[in-house]
Amino acid sequence: TECKSSPNSDIRKPGSIWSHSVFAYSQQKELTSKKRDEFEDILEERRQSSDLRYAMKCYSPVIYKGLSACKPSAIKDSVLQSEQVQYVIKQLSKEMGESTDIIQEEAIEILDEMGHNLHIGAIRFFAFSLSKIFKRLFQRVCVNEEGIQKLQQAIQEHPVVLLPSHRSYIDFLMLSYLLYTYDLALPVIAAGMDFLGMKIVGELLRRSGAFFMRRTFGGNRLYWAVFAEYVKTMLRNGYAPIEFFLEGTRSRTAKTLTPKFGLLSIVMEPFFKREVFDTYLVPISISYERILEESLYAYELLGVPKPKESTSGLLKARKILSDNFGSIHVYFGQPVSLRTLAYGRVDRCPYRLVPRHLPQKLSEDIQEFVTDVAYKMELLQMENMVLSPWVLIASVLLQNLPAIDFELLVEKTLWLKGLTQAFGGFLEWPDNLSANKAVTSSLALHSNIVSLVNGQVVLNDVRMENGATEELVFKQALSILMCGAYRNQLLNVFVRPSLVAVALQMTQSFRKEEIYSCFIFLRDILYDEFIFFPGIALKDFEEGCFLLTKSDVIQVTPQEILVTERGNSVAVFLAALFRPFMKGYQIISRYLSKEAKEAFTEKQFILGIRNFAFQLLQTGSTQCYEVLSSDLQKNALAAFVRLDVVKKMKTTNGFTYTVNKEALNKTAEMFGKCISYWYTS
Amino acid sequence: MGQFAHFKEKILKWNGWGYNDSKFIFNKKGQAEFTGKRYRLSGMVLPVLKEWMEKTLGASLEHKITSRAFLNTSDVPPSIVSEEFLQDLRASKISYSQEAEDRVFRAHGHCLHEIFVLREGMFKRIPDIVVWPGCHDDVVKIVELACKHNLCIIPIGGGTSVSSALECPADERRTIVSLDTSQMNRILWVDEKNLTAHIEAGIIGQDLERQLGESGYCTGHEPDSMEFSSLGGWVATRASGMKKNIYGNIEDLVVHIKMVTPRGVIEKNCQVPRMSTGPDIHHFIMGSEGTLGVVTEVTIKIRPIPEYKKYGSVVFPNFERGVACLREIAKQRCAPASIRLVDNAQFQFGHALKPQVASIFTSFLDGLKKFYITKFKGFDPNELCVATLLFEGDREKVLQHEKQVYDIAAKFRYDFQGILFLIWSDLGLDYYIIGESFETSVPWDRVIDLCRNVKERIVRECKEKGVQFAPFSTCRVTQTYDAGACVYFYFAFNYRGISDPVHVYEQIERAAREEILANGGSLSHHHGVGKLRKQWMKESISDVGLGMLKSVKEYVDPNNIFGNRNLL
């Protein structure tokens, strides 16, 4: 959390490899069209030849040059016998007065629960059944083959860590499937323990290379030691690529989640300790035209608990097999050398003075470095996320509720397409179709969310009437949140110019300085909602201004920022994109000042804000359905804590929160400016 | 008098390592040959060396450069010495020279860039005058004169430095006096009761051992450079010898040191094995690299010459296993006098130095050995590595010891001489190949990782710097200690097509040193710091540590008479 402090304290050395140079963006447009050509639809071949033969094909992946082949059982042994694990076992035995044998037994159990068990039979079974399933679910699975080639090269040179984005359970199945298809080593995957509940599938997953980690094991030192050593042993031996999700869990909102650092620091450690020469980090972007779990996510966000993963649940999901989920794009990014990233930053690491097997707290330097790498990798993931036409349509639609004329929708979508491309968005637009057809086919793919009624495109169940019943509010919220998850995909590309636009509206000023300080406020508030590289607030601001200038929306002079006449409508649109967040945060701050009691827990907060918002929506005093999203609520709470508006305290049973009224009023005032503008415009 | 008279440059190469008559050449048949009579390999034809150089380094006999055969004296910077000083010097009856050859010869050590300058250019700054003191008192006089006339003294012993320690600071405006200790080379006394000898510091290693040997003793200190390096040099750089497992390193061997400084003479009041009188002042002297004064006389431990010597070698399937074995030997504290483990690349280089076989029988034996190792034992010839061993002592104990070591490892005879790399690298220079060695010390648990990473770093840096052929990058473990080992890296590359090979070489060497430090290795095990590795001193010994050394220098030599600017 150190990195999230005041944005002024963060000036980095100029010209470092960390800077997201404005120049890079000006080149992106050409890159985008180049990138698109690289994609290859792997399902095409699957539709033409035998799946069985494919599953039984000769599979001999290239391996790491320094690999000493060994069986999973040998790996488990070496983990158990490692100095690291033995050290912790002895420590625990001393502290708890238990014999080391008992603790050793415990360690073995953990290993068994966790350990993967790669089995070619299971892989072939998966290859066969996934072929069948994927062909039914998806129209196309597009992969950039150049990225595959680079990965193949990387695997032979140094240990590799695969870092895919996480939007769906399909992610890791798909990734293993692709690597099998391209004859690459299957990764071992750090997957959530939830899967263990799925008996048959769990075992199959394990046999196809997944290993499991408990979601939370903060206090359990033995678990941590065994787990960390297991991952590092895999990595050091170059036994197989390690795969895990930086975001930690599937993003329910399709926005990239702020990264988790635990696993990343584990896989970086062998390099810090120079047990390996280098490690490659490979960002992978998996974009779905339609997310399998879309409605499930919306329910979850609204507080209807998610069904526990179970095999029978998966079988019930069979009905989705008859549905169409469009295309998937998997983009394998350029492997990033950890050594290159670390150059000049952590050369002087503290590991030189302490035996390397002793558990050590990460130094501040290294922590900061791990944080930076995590954000950098997520930004690289985001850069190569493919945006479908539907993402544009959803964004337009949400600004034109409850309905919009079809022709107008097409027109606005096309306009947004141009803007998105100018901002460097990686858009997959079907050039062979007319705009009308492209929009129509997108609408058809998402007919569970939108319908075309009498030439009007409407969001299902959404009427935007006052005095709705609770059930109707819920239904409307469901549709809007589902739709919002697609709009959110656009926000990654738009967040910097949009926040400049919002700042312009909030300040109603031309003065650059004033606009910038408002931008910093917005960036601070939304730090958990969107991915900003730690520190460089000024860079973000400049990038936003650059993109707006390039699209002729604003003119920047040394002291002033002026909206051009043509640019006004763009600025309004850009700001409106983020209105749900601004309004949502405002409602939450209103709730806090009115309703919040002395001290509350997160659970109480979420229940409270939900009731509060439901009332507002039922009476029609707000149309901001997205405030019902628990994701937004949690992010807002975190933001208020970060800004000292809310104080977080640890108690015996978790955390409690109290409100700092004075600070809250100030923040609410800032929001007020923004909202009042929207009401008057 | 020692083997080296006044002008040792007569028999030593002026622009390479070692003797004029001992070098690698390619004969008319295109076969490599080692000339002279001084070494085991001398006069032998080495049929595989050429192929090895071609294969490993992409060297080719067609691409040859010739260096100048003689020094061009007109390039040499003029000698600037004040008449007042010369008068005083003459009065003191100490011999001196202002000849160009004498001055250039003492302007450098054996760093690659120094040899390159000799072959192709000229140093910016060289000593203005060379003086040859004959005894301790002469040194006292010279230092006094230097203080009086404000001169800069740079002491020189054997001149084998590989740390740019002898390089004259280019911006030194004072007269630079090269103080050559080579004439102070007598053994002053031998004390058989206490097993010590008192010796003048200018004596060269091999002369010392030969002369002590005449009365049945030795010091046992055998650095790789012992044919040329001097006792005073060993003290000034904290030298380490091949057989330190029996005899110890220089700090274990030294009983008493006399050093002349601008402040006066420093020495202890007695010749005792150990004393508790505050921090040991010897440790300010050892490793001071000529920044504080001139070591003139040393009392050193001596031992009876061992009755029996036995060489041996052990083959391991790979480097990791070899290191594990050395670690075990160190743990059981049964390391023989010398034990060195070479990696596979160096093992193959050793093979390239194999002489033409004398008879069908030896050739048959060789084949049999090869068959035994690779087929019978199942070792991969591209993985296996070799440890060479040297046992010393009385016969019975040696055999016992040998058995103990061989019980730890498998048995196979092999033998390899390290110094030849230096001479060989001179041959390489003629064929666009440059190479050098550097060393470090490292805890046991990091040996494997450090070796792998440093070699990999060298390969990678070469690639990045545009070196067209993969470099020869190899290492060996040359010393074992309780807590770690000394590791040597050799590295050579073909610089055809590179405009500034020395610069590229230096960048790569610097990167390799960074890598060593990042892997938990030391700045130097025994080569010292000189000017080459100064930039890492603060990091190595901390700010305060450096400050301590500086304040000693400040007190002992406030006017920086000993101005070679090494170390600090």
Tab-separated table of N, CA and C in Angstrom, chain A residues 411-504:
chain	number	residue	atom	x	y	z
A	411	GLU	N	-24.583	4.645	-35.840
A	411	GLU	CA	-23.810	5.857	-36.110
A	411	GLU	C	-22.860	6.169	-34.949
A	412	LYS	N	-23.419	6.105	-33.736
A	412	LYS	CA	-22.601	6.425	-32.560
A	412	LYS	C	-21.516	5.378	-32.337
A	413	THR	N	-21.846	4.137	-32.656
A	413	THR	CA	-20.857	3.071	-32.478
A	413	THR	C	-19.676	3.291	-33.420
A	414	LEU	N	-20.014	3.670	-34.648
A	414	LEU	CA	-18.948	3.924	-35.618
A	414	LEU	C	-18.070	5.094	-35.171
A	415	TRP	N	-18.742	6.107	-34.635
A	415	TRP	CA	-17.991	7.273	-34.127
A	415	TRP	C	-17.053	6.852	-33.002
A	416	LEU	N	-17.579	6.003	-32.118
A	416	LEU	CA	-16.784	5.537	-30.977
A	416	LEU	C	-15.635	4.636	-31.445
A	417	LYS	N	-15.888	3.927	-32.535
A	417	LYS	CA	-14.839	3.073	-33.100
A	417	LYS	C	-13.625	3.927	-33.474
A	418	GLY	N	-13.911	5.032	-34.138
A	418	GLY	CA	-12.824	5.929	-34.536
A	418	GLY	C	-12.059	6.443	-33.328
A	419	LEU	N	-12.817	6.843	-32.308
A	419	LEU	CA	-12.194	7.395	-31.110
A	419	LEU	C	-11.339	6.333	-30.402
A	420	THR	N	-11.896	5.136	-30.327
A	420	THR	CA	-11.181	4.039	-29.657
A	420	THR	C	-9.857	3.752	-30.351
A	421	GLN	N	-9.916	3.746	-31.667
A	421	GLN	CA	-8.682	3.470	-32.410
A	421	GLN	C	-7.676	4.598	-32.227
A	422	ALA	N	-8.209	5.820	-32.197
A	422	ALA	CA	-7.290	6.957	-31.990
A	422	ALA	C	-6.623	6.879	-30.615
A	423	PHE	N	-7.328	6.302	-29.652
A	423	PHE	CA	-6.769	6.167	-28.302
A	423	PHE	C	-5.914	4.914	-28.152
A	424	GLY	N	-5.744	4.196	-29.251
A	424	GLY	CA	-4.854	3.028	-29.193
A	424	GLY	C	-5.527	1.756	-28.738
A	425	GLY	N	-6.852	1.716	-28.760
A	425	GLY	CA	-7.564	0.484	-28.400
A	425	GLY	C	-7.331	-0.599	-29.451
A	426	PHE	N	-7.263	-1.809	-29.010
A	426	PHE	CA	-6.978	-2.958	-29.879
A	426	PHE	C	-8.324	-3.550	-30.285
A	427	LEU	N	-8.876	-3.028	-31.381
A	427	LEU	CA	-10.253	-3.305	-31.753
A	427	LEU	C	-10.315	-4.386	-32.815
A	428	GLU	N	-11.194	-5.326	-32.613
A	428	GLU	CA	-11.394	-6.368	-33.621
A	428	GLU	C	-12.737	-6.091	-34.290
A	429	TRP	N	-12.691	-5.402	-35.394
A	429	TRP	CA	-13.928	-5.006	-36.075
A	429	TRP	C	-14.047	-5.809	-37.371
A	430	PRO	N	-15.188	-6.423	-37.602
A	430	PRO	CA	-15.325	-7.237	-38.814
A	430	PRO	C	-15.401	-6.358	-40.057
A	431	ASP	N	-14.268	-6.167	-40.705
A	431	ASP	CA	-14.217	-5.249	-41.839
A	431	ASP	C	-14.993	-5.750	-43.051
A	432	ASN	N	-15.218	-7.062	-43.077
A	432	ASN	CA	-15.919	-7.603	-44.241
A	432	ASN	C	-17.431	-7.367	-44.166
A	433	LEU	N	-17.919	-6.899	-43.012
A	433	LEU	CA	-19.357	-6.666	-42.874
A	433	LEU	C	-19.661	-5.168	-42.909
A	434	SER	N	-20.864	-4.856	-43.325
A	434	SER	CA	-21.298	-3.462	-43.208
A	434	SER	C	-21.500	-3.166	-41.726
A	435	ALA	N	-21.452	-1.884	-41.379
A	435	ALA	CA	-21.591	-1.499	-39.974
A	435	ALA	C	-22.922	-2.001	-39.421
A	436	ASN	N	-23.965	-1.888	-40.212
A	436	ASN	CA	-25.274	-2.360	-39.780
A	436	ASN	C	-25.230	-3.827	-39.390
A	437	LYS	N	-24.615	-4.602	-40.284
A	437	LYS	CA	-24.575	-6.042	-40.025
A	437	LYS	C	-23.712	-6.368	-38.823
A	438	ALA	N	-22.608	-5.650	-38.711
A	438	ALA	CA	-21.722	-5.912	-37.578
A	438	ALA	C	-22.464	-5.675	-36.262
A	439	VAL	N	-23.210	-4.573	-36.208
A	439	VAL	CA	-23.951	-4.267	-34.986
A	439	VAL	C	-25.050	-5.301	-34.778
A	440	THR	N	-25.766	-5.642	-35.854
A	440	THR	CA	-26.845	-6.615	-35.729
A	440	THR	C	-26.324	-7.942	-35.197
A	441	SER	N	-25.181	-8.368	-35.723
A	441	SER	CA	-24.707	-9.678	-35.279
A	441	SER	C	-24.234	-9.624	-33.826
A	442	SER	N	-23.700	-8.499	-33.426
A	442	SER	CA	-23.333	-8.345	-32.014
A	442	SER	C	-24.570	-8.391	-31.131
A	443	LEU	N	-25.615	-7.702	-31.562
A	443	LEU	CA	-26.848	-7.676	-30.777
A	443	LEU	C	-27.398	-9.090	-30.655
A	444	ALA	N	-27.280	-9.853	-31.749
A	444	ALA	CA	-27.802	-11.216	-31.730
A	444	ALA	C	-27.034	-12.073	-30.740
A	445	LEU	N	-25.723	-11.889	-30.733
A	445	LEU	CA	-24.878	-12.681	-29.827
A	445	LEU	C	-25.230	-12.401	-28.372
A	446	HIS	N	-25.664	-11.164	-28.102
A	446	HIS	CA	-25.956	-10.782	-26.721
A	446	HIS	C	-27.448	-10.598	-26.502
A	447	SER	N	-28.246	-11.418	-27.165
A	447	SER	CA	-29.703	-11.240	-27.104
A	447	SER	C	-30.233	-11.460	-25.688
A	448	ASN	N	-29.464	-12.064	-24.816
A	448	ASN	CA	-29.910	-12.189	-23.421
A	448	ASN	C	-29.859	-10.856	-22.688
A	449	ILE	N	-29.135	-9.887	-23.256
A	449	ILE	CA	-29.030	-8.586	-22.600
A	449	ILE	C	-29.823	-7.516	-23.348
A	450	VAL	N	-29.759	-7.544	-24.689
A	450	VAL	CA	-30.446	-6.509	-25.475
A	450	VAL	C	-31.422	-7.120	-26.468
A	451	SER	N	-32.397	-6.328	-26.857
A	451	SER	CA	-33.330	-6.758	-27.907
A	451	SER	C	-33.547	-5.605	-28.863
A	452	LEU	N	-33.928	-5.968	-30.079
A	452	LEU	CA	-34.275	-4.975	-31.095
A	452	LEU	C	-35.782	-4.997	-31.225
A	453	VAL	N	-36.453	-3.922	-30.742
A	453	VAL	CA	-37.910	-3.876	-30.759
A	453	VAL	C	-38.337	-2.646	-31.551
A	454	ASN	N	-39.004	-2.868	-32.656
A	454	ASN	CA	-39.510	-1.772	-33.504
A	454	ASN	C	-38.434	-0.744	-33.847
A	455	GLY	N	-37.298	-1.247	-34.271
A	455	GLY	CA	-36.234	-0.317	-34.664
A	455	GLY	C	-35.534	0.356	-33.497
A	456	GLN	N	-35.924	-0.027	-32.286
A	456	GLN	CA	-35.290	0.523	-31.103
A	456	GLN	C	-34.483	-0.587	-30.422
A	457	VAL	N	-33.293	-0.224	-29.991
A	457	VAL	CA	-32.499	-1.195	-29.236
A	457	VAL	C	-32.731	-0.939	-27.763
A	458	VAL	N	-33.188	-1.990	-27.065
A	458	VAL	CA	-33.475	-1.801	-25.643
A	458	VAL	C	-32.701	-2.807	-24.807
A	459	LEU	N	-32.340	-2.351	-23.623
A	459	LEU	CA	-31.723	-3.235	-22.652
A	459	LEU	C	-32.860	-4.017	-22.012
A	460	ASN	N	-32.767	-5.350	-22.001
A	460	ASN	CA	-33.871	-6.156	-21.475
A	460	ASN	C	-34.211	-5.754	-20.050
A	461	ASP	N	-35.489	-5.700	-19.753
A	461	ASP	CA	-35.996	-5.423	-18.405
A	461	ASP	C	-35.787	-3.995	-17.925
A	462	VAL	N	-35.128	-3.177	-18.706
A	462	VAL	CA	-34.841	-1.837	-18.202
A	462	VAL	C	-35.876	-0.851	-18.723
A	463	ARG	N	-36.562	-0.208	-17.774
A	463	ARG	CA	-37.595	0.745	-18.208
A	463	ARG	C	-37.315	2.144	-17.705
A	464	MET	N	-36.508	2.239	-16.678
A	464	MET	CA	-36.175	3.545	-16.107
A	464	MET	C	-37.406	4.306	-15.651
A	465	GLU	N	-38.292	3.608	-14.967
A	465	GLU	CA	-39.464	4.306	-14.444
A	465	GLU	C	-39.295	4.565	-12.961
A	466	ASN	N	-40.006	5.566	-12.488
A	466	ASN	CA	-39.992	5.820	-11.056
A	466	ASN	C	-40.945	4.860	-10.350
A	467	GLY	N	-40.679	4.666	-9.064
A	467	GLY	CA	-41.567	3.865	-8.252
A	467	GLY	C	-41.623	2.413	-8.647
A	468	ALA	N	-40.450	1.851	-8.986
A	468	ALA	CA	-40.420	0.451	-9.376
A	468	ALA	C	-40.436	-0.442	-8.150
A	469	THR	N	-40.824	-1.669	-8.358
A	469	THR	CA	-40.793	-2.618	-7.248
A	469	THR	C	-39.354	-3.053	-7.032
A	470	GLU	N	-39.144	-3.685	-5.854
A	470	GLU	CA	-37.799	-4.148	-5.553
A	470	GLU	C	-37.336	-5.163	-6.593
A	471	GLU	N	-38.250	-6.009	-7.014
A	471	GLU	CA	-37.893	-7.043	-7.972
A	471	GLU	C	-37.475	-6.425	-9.297
A	472	LEU	N	-38.183	-5.413	-9.680
A	472	LEU	CA	-37.856	-4.758	-10.956
A	472	LEU	C	-36.494	-4.074	-10.871
A	473	VAL	N	-36.267	-3.412	-9.759
A	473	VAL	CA	-34.965	-2.768	-9.568
A	473	VAL	C	-33.862	-3.810	-9.712
A	474	PHE	N	-34.086	-4.952	-9.091
A	474	PHE	CA	-33.087	-6.010	-9.145
A	474	PHE	C	-32.844	-6.463	-10.580
A	475	LYS	N	-33.938	-6.658	-11.304
A	475	LYS	CA	-33.824	-7.120	-12.688
A	475	LYS	C	-33.096	-6.097	-13.548
A	476	GLN	N	-33.463	-4.838	-13.366
A	476	GLN	CA	-32.815	-3.784	-14.142
A	476	GLN	C	-31.328	-3.724	-13.818
A	477	ALA	N	-31.043	-3.832	-12.518
A	477	ALA	CA	-29.645	-3.777	-12.094
A	477	ALA	C	-28.853	-4.905	-12.748
A	478	LEU	N	-29.498	-6.082	-12.808
A	478	LEU	CA	-28.839	-7.243	-13.403
A	478	LEU	C	-28.421	-6.950	-14.836
A	479	SER	N	-29.342	-6.421	-15.610
A	479	SER	CA	-29.058	-6.116	-17.013
A	479	SER	C	-27.972	-5.063	-17.136
A	480	ILE	N	-28.083	-4.034	-16.299
A	480	ILE	CA	-27.131	-2.938	-16.415
A	480	ILE	C	-25.731	-3.385	-16.012
A	481	LEU	N	-25.658	-4.208	-14.962
A	481	LEU	CA	-24.340	-4.676	-14.543
A	481	LEU	C	-23.727	-5.599	-15.602
A	482	MET	N	-24.565	-6.438	-16.218
A	482	MET	CA	-24.071	-7.315	-17.273
A	482	MET	C	-23.533	-6.497	-18.438
A	483	CYS	N	-24.323	-5.513	-18.810
A	483	CYS	CA	-23.920	-4.632	-19.908
A	483	CYS	C	-22.674	-3.831	-19.508
A	484	GLY	N	-22.684	-3.396	-18.251
A	484	GLY	CA	-21.565	-2.596	-17.753
A	484	GLY	C	-20.240	-3.335	-17.826
A	485	ALA	N	-20.277	-4.655	-17.639
A	485	ALA	CA	-19.046	-5.437	-17.685
A	485	ALA	C	-18.392	-5.335	-19.063
A	486	TYR	N	-19.208	-5.114	-20.094
A	486	TYR	CA	-18.620	-4.964	-21.436
A	486	TYR	C	-18.106	-3.554	-21.652
A	487	ARG	N	-18.910	-2.586	-21.194
A	487	ARG	CA	-18.417	-1.216	-21.272
A	487	ARG	C	-17.089	-1.066	-20.525
A	488	ASN	N	-17.010	-1.753	-19.397
A	488	ASN	CA	-15.793	-1.646	-18.578
A	488	ASN	C	-14.532	-1.983	-19.365
A	489	GLN	N	-14.665	-2.882	-20.346
A	489	GLN	CA	-13.476	-3.271	-21.111
A	489	GLN	C	-12.894	-2.078	-21.870
A	490	LEU	N	-13.793	-1.132	-22.180
A	490	LEU	CA	-13.330	0.050	-22.903
A	490	LEU	C	-12.623	1.039	-21.963
A	491	LEU	N	-12.983	0.966	-20.698
A	491	LEU	CA	-12.499	1.984	-19.763
A	491	LEU	C	-10.986	1.941	-19.588
A	492	ASN	N	-10.403	0.727	-19.705
A	492	ASN	CA	-8.946	0.619	-19.614
A	492	ASN	C	-8.255	1.569	-20.582
A	493	VAL	N	-8.809	1.639	-21.800
A	493	VAL	CA	-8.206	2.470	-22.833
A	493	VAL	C	-8.538	3.943	-22.604
A	494	PHE	N	-9.723	4.176	-21.999
A	494	PHE	CA	-10.233	5.548	-21.936
A	494	PHE	C	-9.962	6.256	-20.614
A	495	VAL	N	-9.464	5.522	-19.636
A	495	VAL	CA	-9.483	6.102	-18.288
A	495	VAL	C	-8.658	7.392	-18.192
A	496	ARG	N	-7.508	7.448	-18.849
A	496	ARG	CA	-6.675	8.651	-18.693
A	496	ARG	C	-7.300	9.875	-19.373
A	497	PRO	N	-7.635	9.785	-20.673
A	497	PRO	CA	-8.311	10.958	-21.261
A	497	PRO	C	-9.647	11.269	-20.586
A	498	SER	N	-10.365	10.231	-20.165
A	498	SER	CA	-11.661	10.487	-19.543
A	498	SER	C	-11.521	11.236	-18.236
A	499	LEU	N	-10.553	10.855	-17.444
A	499	LEU	CA	-10.404	11.551	-16.162
A	499	LEU	C	-9.983	13.006	-16.380
A	500	VAL	N	-9.244	13.257	-17.443
A	500	VAL	CA	-8.956	14.658	-17.777
A	500	VAL	C	-10.261	15.367	-18.110
A	501	ALA	N	-11.113	14.688	-18.875
A	501	ALA	CA	-12.396	15.286	-19.245
A	501	ALA	C	-13.257	15.541	-18.015
A	502	VAL	N	-13.288	14.562	-17.097
A	502	VAL	CA	-14.059	14.743	-15.868
A	502	VAL	C	-13.495	15.930	-15.072
A	503	ALA	N	-12.172	15.987	-15.003
A	503	ALA	CA	-11.535	17.079	-14.255
A	503	ALA	C	-11.879	18.429	-14.865
A	504	LEU	N	-11.927	18.484	-16.195
A	504	LEU	CA	-12.301	19.727	-16.880
A	504	LEU	C	-13.706	20.157	-16.464
